PDB file of C-alpha atoms in Angstrom:
ATOM      1  CA  MET K   6     179.476 240.085 168.548  1.00 81.00           C
ATOM      2  CA  LEU K   7     176.675 240.848 166.708  1.00 88.00           C
ATOM      3  CA  LYS K   8     177.880 243.907 165.800  1.00 86.00           C
ATOM      4  CA  ASN K   9     181.468 244.127 164.804  1.00 87.00           C
ATOM      5  CA  TRP K  10     179.837 241.734 162.911  1.00 91.00           C
ATOM      6  CA  LEU K  11     177.078 243.862 161.174  1.00 92.00           C
ATOM      7  CA  ILE K  12     179.442 246.483 160.970  1.00 91.00           C
ATOM      8  CA  ALA K  13     182.155 244.831 159.063  1.00 93.00           C
ATOM      9  CA  ILE K  14     179.254 244.047 156.225  1.00 95.00           C
ATOM     10  CA  VAL K  15     178.619 247.521 156.136  1.00 95.00           C
ATOM     11  CA  VAL K  16     182.871 248.371 155.648  1.00 95.00           C
ATOM     12  CA  ASN K  17     183.131 244.896 153.307  1.00 96.00           C
ATOM     13  CA  ALA K  18     179.965 246.427 151.003  1.00 97.00           C
ATOM     14  CA  VAL K  19     181.628 250.414 150.768  1.00 96.00           C
ATOM     15  CA  ALA K  20     185.030 248.934 150.218  1.00 96.00           C
ATOM     16  CA  ILE K  21     182.721 246.525 147.293  1.00 97.00           C
ATOM     17  CA  LEU K  22     180.887 250.314 146.256  1.00 97.00           C
ATOM     18  CA  ALA K  23     184.376 252.281 145.473  1.00 96.00           C
ATOM     19  CA  VAL K  24     185.242 249.039 143.377  1.00 97.00           C
ATOM     20  CA  ALA K  25     182.213 248.944 140.850  1.00 96.00           C
ATOM     21  CA  ALA K  26     182.963 252.688 140.975  1.00 96.00           C
ATOM     22  CA  LEU K  27     186.896 252.342 140.289  1.00 96.00           C
ATOM     23  CA  PHE K  28     185.683 249.686 137.295  1.00 95.00           C
ATOM     24  CA  ASP K  29     183.295 249.110 134.491  1.00 94.00           C
ATOM     25  CA  SER K  30     184.468 245.581 134.699  1.00 94.00           C
ATOM     26  CA  PHE K  31     183.121 245.514 137.613  1.00 96.00           C
ATOM     27  CA  TYR K  32     179.718 246.016 138.458  1.00 96.00           C
ATOM     28  CA  VAL K  33     177.596 246.187 141.078  1.00 97.00           C
ATOM     29  CA  GLU K  34     173.766 247.150 140.616  1.00 95.00           C
ATOM     30  CA  GLY K  35     173.187 248.851 143.792  1.00 95.00           C
ATOM     31  CA  VAL K  36     173.537 249.548 147.522  1.00 96.00           C
ATOM     32  CA  GLY K  37     171.609 246.397 148.114  1.00 96.00           C
ATOM     33  CA  ILE K  38     173.499 243.529 145.995  1.00 97.00           C
ATOM     34  CA  ALA K  39     177.184 245.745 147.706  1.00 97.00           C
ATOM     35  CA  ILE K  40     175.048 244.310 151.103  1.00 97.00           C
ATOM     36  CA  LEU K  41     174.413 240.708 150.099  1.00 97.00           C
ATOM     37  CA  ALA K  42     177.817 240.618 148.299  1.00 97.00           C
ATOM     38  CA  SER K  43     179.313 242.179 151.140  1.00 97.00           C
ATOM     39  CA  PHE K  44     177.111 239.214 153.501  1.00 97.00           C
ATOM     40  CA  ILE K  45     177.540 235.960 151.385  1.00 97.00           C
ATOM     41  CA  LEU K  46     181.888 236.687 151.397  1.00 97.00           C
ATOM     42  CA  SER K  47     181.378 236.739 155.112  1.00 96.00           C
ATOM     43  CA  ILE K  48     179.518 233.381 155.188  1.00 96.00           C
ATOM     44  CA  LEU K  49     182.201 231.877 152.478  1.00 96.00           C
ATOM     45  CA  ASN K  50     185.248 233.588 154.805  1.00 95.00           C
ATOM     46  CA  VAL K  51     183.556 231.451 158.010  1.00 95.00           C
ATOM     47  CA  ILE K  52     183.342 228.076 155.708  1.00 95.00           C
ATOM     48  CA  VAL K  53     185.216 228.086 151.981  1.00 95.00           C
ATOM     49  CA  ARG K  54     188.121 230.303 152.838  1.00 94.00           C
ATOM     50  CA  PRO K  55     189.380 228.047 155.554  1.00 95.00           C
ATOM     51  CA  ILE K  56     189.497 224.583 153.307  1.00 96.00           C
ATOM     52  CA  LEU K  57     191.120 226.092 150.674  1.00 95.00           C
ATOM     53  CA  VAL K  58     193.929 227.858 153.780  1.00 95.00           C
ATOM     54  CA  PHE K  59     194.820 224.201 153.673  1.00 96.00           C
ATOM     55  CA  PHE K  60     195.015 223.313 151.076  1.00 96.00           C
ATOM     56  CA  THR K  61     197.405 225.805 149.282  1.00 96.00           C
ATOM     57  CA  LEU K  62     199.230 226.623 152.049  1.00 96.00           C
ATOM     58  CA  PRO K  63     202.232 225.168 150.629  1.00 95.00           C
ATOM     59  CA  ILE K  64     201.647 227.994 147.347  1.00 96.00           C
ATOM     60  CA  THR K  65     200.341 230.329 150.610  1.00 94.00           C
ATOM     61  CA  PHE K  66     203.426 230.184 152.617  1.00 95.00           C
ATOM     62  CA  LEU K  67     206.335 229.973 148.827  1.00 97.00           C
ATOM     63  CA  THR K  68     204.581 234.066 148.433  1.00 96.00           C
ATOM     64  CA  LEU K  69     205.063 235.019 151.743  1.00 96.00           C
ATOM     65  CA  GLY K  70     200.681 235.201 152.573  1.00 94.00           C
ATOM     66  CA  LEU K  71     200.866 237.203 148.527  1.00 94.00           C
ATOM     67  CA  PHE K  72     198.266 234.112 147.478  1.00 96.00           C
ATOM     68  CA  LEU K  73     196.385 234.826 149.922  1.00 95.00           C
ATOM     69  CA  PHE K  74     194.837 237.881 147.525  1.00 95.00           C
ATOM     70  CA  VAL K  75     193.687 235.076 145.212  1.00 96.00           C
ATOM     71  CA  ILE K  76     192.025 232.845 147.420  1.00 96.00           C
ATOM     72  CA  ASN K  77     189.799 236.581 147.748  1.00 96.00           C
ATOM     73  CA  ALA K  78     189.173 236.379 144.576  1.00 97.00           C
ATOM     74  CA  ILE K  79     188.537 233.240 144.436  1.00 96.00           C
ATOM     75  CA  THR K  80     185.482 233.082 147.026  1.00 96.00           C
ATOM     76  CA  LEU K  81     184.535 236.857 144.975  1.00 96.00           C
ATOM     77  CA  MET K  82     183.453 234.661 142.272  1.00 97.00           C
ATOM     78  CA  ILE K  83     181.676 232.591 143.698  1.00 97.00           C
ATOM     79  CA  ALA K  84     179.988 235.286 145.582  1.00 97.00           C
ATOM     80  CA  GLN K  85     179.184 236.191 141.944  1.00 96.00           C
ATOM     81  CA  TRP K  86     178.351 233.337 140.526  1.00 97.00           C
ATOM     82  CA  MET K  87     176.168 232.543 143.984  1.00 96.00           C
ATOM     83  CA  ILE K  88     174.036 236.456 142.398  1.00 96.00           C
ATOM     84  CA  GLY K  89     174.453 236.755 139.486  1.00 94.00           C
ATOM     85  CA  ASP K  90     173.280 239.252 136.638  1.00 95.00           C
ATOM     86  CA  ALA K  91     173.452 241.709 139.557  1.00 96.00           C
ATOM     87  CA  PHE K  92     177.122 241.628 139.929  1.00 97.00           C
ATOM     88  CA  VAL K  93     179.125 240.819 137.310  1.00 96.00           C
ATOM     89  CA  ILE K  94     182.910 240.456 137.781  1.00 96.00           C
ATOM     90  CA  ASP K  95     185.211 240.700 133.280  1.00 95.00           C
ATOM     91  CA  GLY K  96     187.542 237.725 134.878  1.00 94.00           C
ATOM     92  CA  PHE K  97     189.907 236.329 137.204  1.00 96.00           C
ATOM     93  CA  GLY K  98     192.405 238.648 136.431  1.00 96.00           C
ATOM     94  CA  TRP K  99     189.824 241.156 137.734  1.00 96.00           C
ATOM     95  CA  ALA K 100     188.330 239.897 140.495  1.00 97.00           C
ATOM     96  CA  ILE K 101     191.889 239.571 142.402  1.00 97.00           C
ATOM     97  CA  ILE K 102     192.567 242.934 140.848  1.00 96.00           C
ATOM     98  CA  ALA K 103     189.659 243.699 143.242  1.00 96.00           C
ATOM     99  CA  ALA K 104     190.223 241.432 145.954  1.00 96.00           C
ATOM    100  CA  ILE K 105     193.825 244.060 146.317  1.00 96.00           C
ATOM    101  CA  ILE K 106     191.880 246.768 147.145  1.00 96.00           C
ATOM    102  CA  ILE K 107     189.083 245.993 148.494  1.00 96.00           C
ATOM    103  CA  SER K 108     191.742 244.290 151.523  1.00 95.00           C
ATOM    104  CA  ILE K 109     193.584 247.292 150.846  1.00 95.00           C
ATOM    105  CA  LEU K 110     189.640 249.446 151.116  1.00 96.00           C
ATOM    106  CA  ASN K 111     187.983 247.555 154.239  1.00 95.00           C
ATOM    107  CA  GLY K 112     191.733 247.540 156.321  1.00 93.00           C
ATOM    108  CA  LEU K 113     191.953 251.528 155.799  1.00 95.00           C
ATOM    109  CA  LEU K 114     188.151 251.923 157.064  1.00 93.00           C
ATOM    110  CA  GLN K 115     188.292 249.590 160.199  1.00 91.00           C
ATOM    111  CA  SER K 116     191.508 251.697 161.252  1.00 91.00           C
ATOM    112  CA  LEU K 117     188.916 254.631 160.174  1.00 91.00           C
ATOM    113  CA  LEU K 118     186.502 253.528 162.490  1.00 88.00           C
ATOM    114  CA  LYS K 119     188.282 252.719 165.212  1.00 85.00           C
ATOM    115  CA  GLN K 120     190.103 255.949 165.719  1.00 86.00           C
ATOM    116  CA  VAL K 121     186.613 257.571 165.469  1.00 84.00           C
ATOM    117  CA  VAL K 122     184.436 255.060 168.123  1.00 75.00           C
ATOM    118  CA  LYS K 123     186.791 256.025 170.924  1.00 66.00           C
TER     119      LYS K 123
END
């Protein structure tokens, strides 16, 4: 279980670095900060995300789940606030775009890892 969590943190860090390479409005100082951001996001996804999902359940239902990207963007912004100048997102719109791309990359990388590990 710990191994899977550590792999998920590394995969998420790779996705964060990829988004930082794609957009100038999304800045990560280095690999260490990406791993730290991924670790903080994993903690936020366990503690804060369920609370946000619960309180936004009606709008999430109405948008057929698309509002979850907004929740992911909120957790990205909280992580950015916690880390400081080493992890910067230039606005909430960029956080939503980053959350969408990070989610897609996480899904792709996780499925690739499952195929390789078999």
